[in-house]
Short mmCIF file of C-alpha atoms in Angstrom, two decimals:
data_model
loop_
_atom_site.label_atom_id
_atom_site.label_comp_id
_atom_site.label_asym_id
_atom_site.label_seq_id
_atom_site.Cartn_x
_atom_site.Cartn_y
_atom_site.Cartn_z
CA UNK A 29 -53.80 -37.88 -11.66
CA UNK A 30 -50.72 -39.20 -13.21
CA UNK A 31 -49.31 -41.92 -11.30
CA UNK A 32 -46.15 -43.18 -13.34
CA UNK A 33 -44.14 -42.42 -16.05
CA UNK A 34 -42.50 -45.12 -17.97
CA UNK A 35 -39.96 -45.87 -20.86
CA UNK A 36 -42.41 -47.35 -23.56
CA UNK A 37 -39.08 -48.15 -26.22
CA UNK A 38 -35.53 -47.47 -26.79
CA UNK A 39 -33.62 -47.35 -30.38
CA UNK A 40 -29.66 -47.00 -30.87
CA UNK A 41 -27.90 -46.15 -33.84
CA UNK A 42 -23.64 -47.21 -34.24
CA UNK A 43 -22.01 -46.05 -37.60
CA UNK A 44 -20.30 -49.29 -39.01
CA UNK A 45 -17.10 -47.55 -38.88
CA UNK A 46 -14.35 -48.34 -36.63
CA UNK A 47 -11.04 -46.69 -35.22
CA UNK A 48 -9.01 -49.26 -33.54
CA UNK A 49 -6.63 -48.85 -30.29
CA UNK A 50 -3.74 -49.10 -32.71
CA UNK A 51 -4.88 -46.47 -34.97
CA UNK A 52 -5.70 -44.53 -32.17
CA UNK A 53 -2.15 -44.80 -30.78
CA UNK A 54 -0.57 -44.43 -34.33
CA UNK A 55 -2.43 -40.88 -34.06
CA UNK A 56 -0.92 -39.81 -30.60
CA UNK A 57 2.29 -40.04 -32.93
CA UNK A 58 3.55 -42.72 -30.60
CA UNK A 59 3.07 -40.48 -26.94
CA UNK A 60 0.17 -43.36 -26.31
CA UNK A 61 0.70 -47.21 -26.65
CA UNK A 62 -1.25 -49.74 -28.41
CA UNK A 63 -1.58 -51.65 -24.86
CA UNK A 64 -2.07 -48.02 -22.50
CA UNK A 65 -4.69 -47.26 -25.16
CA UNK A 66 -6.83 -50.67 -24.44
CA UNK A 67 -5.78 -51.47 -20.49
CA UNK A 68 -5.57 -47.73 -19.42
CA UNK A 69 -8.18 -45.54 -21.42
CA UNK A 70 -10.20 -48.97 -21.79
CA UNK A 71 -10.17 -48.39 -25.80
CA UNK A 72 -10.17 -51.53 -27.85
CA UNK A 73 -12.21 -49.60 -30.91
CA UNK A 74 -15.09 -47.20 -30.69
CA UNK A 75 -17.47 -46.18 -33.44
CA UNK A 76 -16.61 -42.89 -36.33
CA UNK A 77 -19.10 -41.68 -38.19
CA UNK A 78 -19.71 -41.78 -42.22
CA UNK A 79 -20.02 -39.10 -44.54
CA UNK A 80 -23.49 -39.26 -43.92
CA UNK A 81 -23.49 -40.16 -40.19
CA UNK A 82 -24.82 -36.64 -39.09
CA UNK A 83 -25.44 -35.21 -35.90
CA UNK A 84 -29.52 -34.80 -36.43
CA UNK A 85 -29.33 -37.96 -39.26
CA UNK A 86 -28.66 -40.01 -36.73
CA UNK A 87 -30.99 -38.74 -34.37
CA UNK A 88 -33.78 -39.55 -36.47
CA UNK A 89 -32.28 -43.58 -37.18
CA UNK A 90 -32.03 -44.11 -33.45
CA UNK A 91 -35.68 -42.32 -32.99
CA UNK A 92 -37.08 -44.45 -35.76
CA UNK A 93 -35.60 -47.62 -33.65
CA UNK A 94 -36.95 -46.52 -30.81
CA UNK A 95 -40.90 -45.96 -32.61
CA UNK A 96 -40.03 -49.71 -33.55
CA UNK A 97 -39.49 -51.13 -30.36
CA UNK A 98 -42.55 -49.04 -28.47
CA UNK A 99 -44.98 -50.24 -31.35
CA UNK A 100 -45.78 -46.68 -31.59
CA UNK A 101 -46.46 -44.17 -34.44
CA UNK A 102 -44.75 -40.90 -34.93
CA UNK A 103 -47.96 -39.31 -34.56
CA UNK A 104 -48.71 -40.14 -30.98
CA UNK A 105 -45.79 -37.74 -29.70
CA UNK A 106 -46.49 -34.98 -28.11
CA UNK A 107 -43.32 -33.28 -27.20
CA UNK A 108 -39.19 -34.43 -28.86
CA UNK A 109 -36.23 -33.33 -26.22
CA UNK A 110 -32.79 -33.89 -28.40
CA UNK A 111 -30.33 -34.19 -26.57
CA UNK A 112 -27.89 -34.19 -29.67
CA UNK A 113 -24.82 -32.18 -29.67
CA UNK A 114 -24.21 -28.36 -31.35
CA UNK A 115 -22.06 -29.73 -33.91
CA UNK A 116 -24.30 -30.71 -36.25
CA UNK A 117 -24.79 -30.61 -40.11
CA UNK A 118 -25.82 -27.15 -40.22
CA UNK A 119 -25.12 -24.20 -37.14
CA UNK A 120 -28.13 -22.57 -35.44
CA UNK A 121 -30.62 -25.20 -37.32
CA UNK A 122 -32.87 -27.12 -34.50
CA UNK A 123 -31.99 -31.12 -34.26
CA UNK A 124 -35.75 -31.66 -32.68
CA UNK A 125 -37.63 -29.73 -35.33
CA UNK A 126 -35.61 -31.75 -37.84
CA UNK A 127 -36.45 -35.22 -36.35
CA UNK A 128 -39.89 -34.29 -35.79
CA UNK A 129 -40.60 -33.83 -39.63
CA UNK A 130 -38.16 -36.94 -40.51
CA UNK A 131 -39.97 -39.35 -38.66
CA UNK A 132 -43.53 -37.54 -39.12
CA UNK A 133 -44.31 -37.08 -35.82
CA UNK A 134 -46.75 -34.34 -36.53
CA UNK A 135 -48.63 -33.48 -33.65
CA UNK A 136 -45.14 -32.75 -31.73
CA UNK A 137 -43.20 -30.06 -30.75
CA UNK A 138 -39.86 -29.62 -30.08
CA UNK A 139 -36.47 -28.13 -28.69
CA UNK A 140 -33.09 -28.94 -28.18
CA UNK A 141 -31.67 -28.64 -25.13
CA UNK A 142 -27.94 -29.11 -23.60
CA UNK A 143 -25.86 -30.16 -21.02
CA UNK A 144 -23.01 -32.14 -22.34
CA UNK A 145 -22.93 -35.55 -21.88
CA UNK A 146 -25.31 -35.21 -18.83
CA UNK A 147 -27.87 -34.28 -21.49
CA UNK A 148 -29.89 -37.50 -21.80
CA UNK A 149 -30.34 -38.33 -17.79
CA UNK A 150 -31.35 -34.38 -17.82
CA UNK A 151 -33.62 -34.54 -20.07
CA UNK A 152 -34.70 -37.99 -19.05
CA UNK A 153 -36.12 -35.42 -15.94
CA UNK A 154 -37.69 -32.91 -17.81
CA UNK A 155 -39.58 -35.29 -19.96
CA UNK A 156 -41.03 -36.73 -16.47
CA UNK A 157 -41.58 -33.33 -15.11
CA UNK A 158 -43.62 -32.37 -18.34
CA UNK A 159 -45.03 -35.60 -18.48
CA UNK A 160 -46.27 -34.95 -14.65
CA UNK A 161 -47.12 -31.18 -14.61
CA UNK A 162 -48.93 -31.05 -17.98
CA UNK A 163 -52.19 -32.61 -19.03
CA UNK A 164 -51.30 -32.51 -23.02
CA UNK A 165 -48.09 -33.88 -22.59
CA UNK A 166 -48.05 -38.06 -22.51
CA UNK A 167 -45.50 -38.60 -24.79
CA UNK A 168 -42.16 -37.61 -24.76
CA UNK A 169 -39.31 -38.77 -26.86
CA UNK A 170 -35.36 -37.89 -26.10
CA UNK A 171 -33.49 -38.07 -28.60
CA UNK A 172 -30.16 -37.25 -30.05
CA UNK A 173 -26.74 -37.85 -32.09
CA UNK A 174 -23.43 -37.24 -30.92
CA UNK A 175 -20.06 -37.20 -32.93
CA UNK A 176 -17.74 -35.27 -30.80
CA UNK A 177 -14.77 -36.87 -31.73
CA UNK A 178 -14.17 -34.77 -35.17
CA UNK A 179 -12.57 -32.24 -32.99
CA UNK A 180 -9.96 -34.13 -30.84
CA UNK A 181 -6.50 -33.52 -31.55
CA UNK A 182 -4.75 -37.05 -30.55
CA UNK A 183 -1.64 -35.00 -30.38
CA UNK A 184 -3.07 -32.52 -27.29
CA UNK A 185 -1.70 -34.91 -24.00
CA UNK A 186 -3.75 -32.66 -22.08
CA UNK A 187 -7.03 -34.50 -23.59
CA UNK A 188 -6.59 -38.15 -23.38
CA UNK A 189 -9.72 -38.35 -21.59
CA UNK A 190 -11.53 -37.76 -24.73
CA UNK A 191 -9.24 -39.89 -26.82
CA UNK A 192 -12.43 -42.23 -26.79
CA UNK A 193 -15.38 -39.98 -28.07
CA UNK A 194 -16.97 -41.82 -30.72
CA UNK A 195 -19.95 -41.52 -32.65
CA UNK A 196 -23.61 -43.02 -32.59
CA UNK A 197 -27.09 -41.56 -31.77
CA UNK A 198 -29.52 -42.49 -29.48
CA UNK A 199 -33.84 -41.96 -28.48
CA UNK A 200 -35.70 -43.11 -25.71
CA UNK A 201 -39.79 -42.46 -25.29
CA UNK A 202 -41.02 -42.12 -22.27
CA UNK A 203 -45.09 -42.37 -21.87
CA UNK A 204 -47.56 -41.45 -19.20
CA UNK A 205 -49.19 -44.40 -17.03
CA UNK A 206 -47.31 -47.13 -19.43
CA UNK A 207 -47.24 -49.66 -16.41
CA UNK A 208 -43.87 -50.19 -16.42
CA UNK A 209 -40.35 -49.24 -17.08
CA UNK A 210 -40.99 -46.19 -14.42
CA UNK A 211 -38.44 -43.75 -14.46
CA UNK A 212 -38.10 -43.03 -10.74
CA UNK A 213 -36.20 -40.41 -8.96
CA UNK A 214 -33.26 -38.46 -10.69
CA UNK A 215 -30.70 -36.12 -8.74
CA UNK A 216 -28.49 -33.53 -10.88
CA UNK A 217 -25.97 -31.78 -9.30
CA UNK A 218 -23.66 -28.67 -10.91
CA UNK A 219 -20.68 -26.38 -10.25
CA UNK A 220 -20.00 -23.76 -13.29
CA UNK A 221 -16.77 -22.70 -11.99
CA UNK A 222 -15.80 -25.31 -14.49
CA UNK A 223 -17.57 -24.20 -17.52
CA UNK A 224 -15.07 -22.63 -19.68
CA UNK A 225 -12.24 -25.02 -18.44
CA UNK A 226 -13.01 -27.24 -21.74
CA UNK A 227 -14.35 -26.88 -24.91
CA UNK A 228 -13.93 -26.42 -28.55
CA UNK A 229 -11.69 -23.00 -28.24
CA UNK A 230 -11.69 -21.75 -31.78
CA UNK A 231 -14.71 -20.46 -33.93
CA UNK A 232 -16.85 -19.15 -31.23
CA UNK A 233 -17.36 -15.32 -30.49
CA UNK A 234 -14.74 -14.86 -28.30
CA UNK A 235 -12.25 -16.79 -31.16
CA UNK A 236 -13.80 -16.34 -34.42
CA UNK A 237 -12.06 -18.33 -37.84
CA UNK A 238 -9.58 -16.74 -39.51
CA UNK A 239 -7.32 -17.77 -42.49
CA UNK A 240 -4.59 -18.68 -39.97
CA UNK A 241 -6.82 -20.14 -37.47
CA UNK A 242 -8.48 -22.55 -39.93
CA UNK A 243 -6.35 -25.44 -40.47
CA UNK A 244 -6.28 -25.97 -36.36
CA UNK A 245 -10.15 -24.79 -35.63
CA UNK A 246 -11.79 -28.13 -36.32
CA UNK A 247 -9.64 -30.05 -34.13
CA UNK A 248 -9.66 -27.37 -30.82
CA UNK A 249 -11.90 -29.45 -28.58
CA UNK A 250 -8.98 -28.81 -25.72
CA UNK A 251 -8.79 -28.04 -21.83
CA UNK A 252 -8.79 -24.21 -22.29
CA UNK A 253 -7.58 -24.23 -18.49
CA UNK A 254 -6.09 -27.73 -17.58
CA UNK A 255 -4.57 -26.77 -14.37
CA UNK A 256 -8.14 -26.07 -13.18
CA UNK A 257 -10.02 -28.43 -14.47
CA UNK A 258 -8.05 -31.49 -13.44
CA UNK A 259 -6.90 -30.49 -9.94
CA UNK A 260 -10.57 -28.97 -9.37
CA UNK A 261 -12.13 -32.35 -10.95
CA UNK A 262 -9.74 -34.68 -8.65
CA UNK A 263 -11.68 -33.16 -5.44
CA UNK A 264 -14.91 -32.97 -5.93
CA UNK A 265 -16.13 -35.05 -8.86
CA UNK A 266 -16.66 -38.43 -7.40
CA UNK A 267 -18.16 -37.24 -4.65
CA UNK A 268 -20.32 -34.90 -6.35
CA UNK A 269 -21.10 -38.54 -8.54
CA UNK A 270 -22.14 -39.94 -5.36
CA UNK A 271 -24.51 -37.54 -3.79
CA UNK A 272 -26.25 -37.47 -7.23
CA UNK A 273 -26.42 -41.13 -7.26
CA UNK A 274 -27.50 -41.74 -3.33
CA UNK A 275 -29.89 -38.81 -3.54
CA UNK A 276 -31.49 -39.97 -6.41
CA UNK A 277 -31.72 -43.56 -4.86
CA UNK A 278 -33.17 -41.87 -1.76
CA UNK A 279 -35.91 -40.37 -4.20
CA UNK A 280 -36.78 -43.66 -5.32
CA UNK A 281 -37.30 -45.23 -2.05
CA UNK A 282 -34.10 -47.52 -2.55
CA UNK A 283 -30.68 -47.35 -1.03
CA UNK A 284 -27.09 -48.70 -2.55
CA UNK A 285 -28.20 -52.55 -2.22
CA UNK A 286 -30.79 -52.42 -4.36
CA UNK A 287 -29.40 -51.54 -7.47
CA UNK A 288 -29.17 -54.00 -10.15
CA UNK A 289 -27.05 -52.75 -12.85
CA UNK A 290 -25.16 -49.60 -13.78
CA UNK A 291 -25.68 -48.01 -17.17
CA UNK A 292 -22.49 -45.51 -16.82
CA UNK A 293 -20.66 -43.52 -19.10
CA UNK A 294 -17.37 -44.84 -20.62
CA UNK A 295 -14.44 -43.49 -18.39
CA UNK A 296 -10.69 -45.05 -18.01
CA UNK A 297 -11.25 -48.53 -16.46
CA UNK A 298 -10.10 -47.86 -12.85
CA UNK A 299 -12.22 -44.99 -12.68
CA UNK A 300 -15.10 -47.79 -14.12
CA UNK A 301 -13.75 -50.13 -11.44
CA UNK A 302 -13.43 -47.69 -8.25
CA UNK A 303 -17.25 -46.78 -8.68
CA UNK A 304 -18.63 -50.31 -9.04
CA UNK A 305 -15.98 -51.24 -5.85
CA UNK A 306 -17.75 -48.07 -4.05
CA UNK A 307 -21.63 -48.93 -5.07
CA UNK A 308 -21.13 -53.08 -4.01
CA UNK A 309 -21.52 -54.01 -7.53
CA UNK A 310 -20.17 -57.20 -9.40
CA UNK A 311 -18.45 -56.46 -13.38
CA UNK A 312 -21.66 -58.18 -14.68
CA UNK A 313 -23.90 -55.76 -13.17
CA UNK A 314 -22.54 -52.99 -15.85
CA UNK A 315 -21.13 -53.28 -19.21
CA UNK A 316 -17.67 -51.82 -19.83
CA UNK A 317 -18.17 -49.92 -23.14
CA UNK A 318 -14.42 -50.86 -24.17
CA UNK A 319 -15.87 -51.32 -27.69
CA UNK A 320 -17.82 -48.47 -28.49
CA UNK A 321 -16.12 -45.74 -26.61
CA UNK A 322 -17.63 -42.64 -24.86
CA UNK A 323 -20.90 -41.78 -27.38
CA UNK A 324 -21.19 -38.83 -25.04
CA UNK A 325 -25.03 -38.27 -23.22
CA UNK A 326 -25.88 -42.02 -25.69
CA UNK A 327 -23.64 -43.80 -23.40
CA UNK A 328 -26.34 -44.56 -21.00
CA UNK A 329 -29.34 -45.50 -23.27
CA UNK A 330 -26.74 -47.86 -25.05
CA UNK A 331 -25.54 -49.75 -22.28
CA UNK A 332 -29.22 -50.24 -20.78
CA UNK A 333 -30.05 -51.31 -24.51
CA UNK A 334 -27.19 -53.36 -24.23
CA UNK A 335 -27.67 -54.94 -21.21
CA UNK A 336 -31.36 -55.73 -22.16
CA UNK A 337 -30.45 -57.45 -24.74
CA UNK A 338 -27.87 -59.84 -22.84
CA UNK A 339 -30.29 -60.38 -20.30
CA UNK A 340 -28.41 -57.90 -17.45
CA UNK A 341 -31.54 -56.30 -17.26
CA UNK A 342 -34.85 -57.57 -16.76
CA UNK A 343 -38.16 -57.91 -15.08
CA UNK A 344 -37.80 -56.10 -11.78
CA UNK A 345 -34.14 -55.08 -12.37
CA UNK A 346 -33.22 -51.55 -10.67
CA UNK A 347 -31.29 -49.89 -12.86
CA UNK A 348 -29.38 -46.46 -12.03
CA UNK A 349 -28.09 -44.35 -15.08
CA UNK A 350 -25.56 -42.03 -14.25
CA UNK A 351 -23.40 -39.02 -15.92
CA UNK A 352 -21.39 -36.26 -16.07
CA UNK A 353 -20.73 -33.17 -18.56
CA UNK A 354 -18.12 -30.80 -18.85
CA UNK A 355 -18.84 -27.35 -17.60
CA UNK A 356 -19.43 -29.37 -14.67
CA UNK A 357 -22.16 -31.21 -14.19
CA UNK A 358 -23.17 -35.07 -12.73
CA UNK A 359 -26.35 -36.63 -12.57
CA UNK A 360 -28.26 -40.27 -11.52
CA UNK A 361 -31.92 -41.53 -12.10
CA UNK A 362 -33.34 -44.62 -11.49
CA UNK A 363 -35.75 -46.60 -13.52
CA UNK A 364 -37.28 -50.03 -12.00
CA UNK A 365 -37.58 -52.28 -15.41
CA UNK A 366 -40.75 -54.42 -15.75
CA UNK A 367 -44.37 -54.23 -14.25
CA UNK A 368 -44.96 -51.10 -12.39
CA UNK A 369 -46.51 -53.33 -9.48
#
């Protein structure tokens, strides 16, 4: 019988360039501040990727971190989950199957799988649930790259919420009956009445490329229906957030007062502030990600490796992770760092 599942090593990739609050506002063509920029989206830089900062390239840096700090080969893997996004180096190629051979991990399989920024907590889940259900699975690695950002239009008002997608990749390995690290319970939650409100409108089926289309295509990540979105958003997201996060505390045994830090997405500051206000936590039990932006589903895995490395997190820390995608989903899972015992 399987009795735990836990995270055996982590790995994080950041490009080394940077696009500062003032370049960012320089791009808005003035409609956003230097100062709003920093104290109201919480931007003081964020990560942009290199000409060779691929989607599935940096997948495979961040999963070769991650084989680093596990002291594990590529070999013992048995399944790879990436979580990286669909705009990648090459359309309709598979980001697992590409990591797999990169860092030799030849006894895996693998398959990508999706759900926006939400992607690594849900996938954290499945790789338990596999873990769990199936004897020849007792390694899993998630593991992705995300680089959004190429296709915001700092012009669009309507999307200043993703004025800070950045760039950066990101892998976590999670092992049966490691001891420690156990990822505990997880709660996702999801309403598709959102799911076309946002998204990258032009070069899909339903708005192919054309010659006059081109020029604009490649920076058409927009609200596709903002009215919607943002009035629908304003009533049921946060507490949607907070079912996920109290059922998934409930799963673990734990309630509100025992968490220890918050690995959270990067959101506008009061939003950051309201939900540490609402779950009785301090500033230093999270880490504002004011200089690295919104990496999309990384954001969690690098403010956990983040806060591990400042000494946030620790033996016996309780640590939630939560997110949200567009389309519209939220999630929360729990992992108690340190011995199992």
């Amino acid at each position: 019988m399987k009795i735990n599942v836990g995270v055996a090593g982590l790995g994080i990739y950041v490009p080394k360039g940077r696009m500062r609050a003032a370049e960012i506002s320089a791009a808005t063509k003035g409609a956003w501040s230097e100062d709003a920029i920093i104290n109201k989206l919480g931007i003081v830089e964020k990560p942009i990727p290199g000409a060779d900062d691929g989607t599935q390239e940096m997948g495979v840096r961040a999963a070769r971190a991650a084989l680093v700090d596990a002291k594990m080969d590529a070999s013992e893997i048995d399944v790879i989950l990436c979580m990286g996004e669909e705009w990648k180096e090459y359309p309709l190629t598979t980001s697992a199957l590409y990591i797999q051979h990169q860092i030799g991990a030849v006894n895996a399989w693998g398959i990508d799988v999706q759900n926006r920024c939400c992607t690594t907590v849900s996938a954290i889940k499945m790789a338990k649930d596999m873990i769990v259900a199936d004897d020849e699975v007792n390694v899993v690695m998630v593991v992705g790259g995300y680089r959004n950002g190429d296709f915001v239009d700092f012009t669009d008002s309507n999307v200043s919420m993703m004025f800070n997608l950045s760039a950066g990749g990101g892998a976590i390995i999670l092992k049966e009956n490691l001891g420690r690290n156990v990822v505990l319970g997880t709660h996702i939650k999801a309403d598709g009445a959102f799911a076309h409100d946002a998204g990258v409108e032009i070069g899909g089926i339903n708005n192919p490329f054309t010659l006059e289309n081109m020029a604009t295509g490649y920076q058409s990540l927009r609200l596709m229906n903002a009215q919607h979105m943002k009035t629908g958003l304003n009533a049921v997201s946060m507490p949607n957030w907070y079912e996920c996060i109290d059922k998934a505390l409930e799963k673990s045994n734990m309630t509100r007062d025992d968490i220890d830090y918050l690995a959270i997405l990067h959101f506008k500051k009061s939003m950051h502030d309201v939900m540490l206000k609402e779950l009785g936590l301090t500033e230093d039990q999270s880490i504002y990600l004011s200089d690295y932006g919104h990496m999309g589903q990384v954001d969690q895995l690098l403010s956990l490796k983040l806060a591990l490395e400042t000494g946030k997190v620790k033996e016996g820390s309780r640590v939630l992770l939560v997110a949200a995608g567009i389309g519209y989903v939220w999630s929360a899972s729990v992992i108690k760092w340190g011995s199992a015992g």
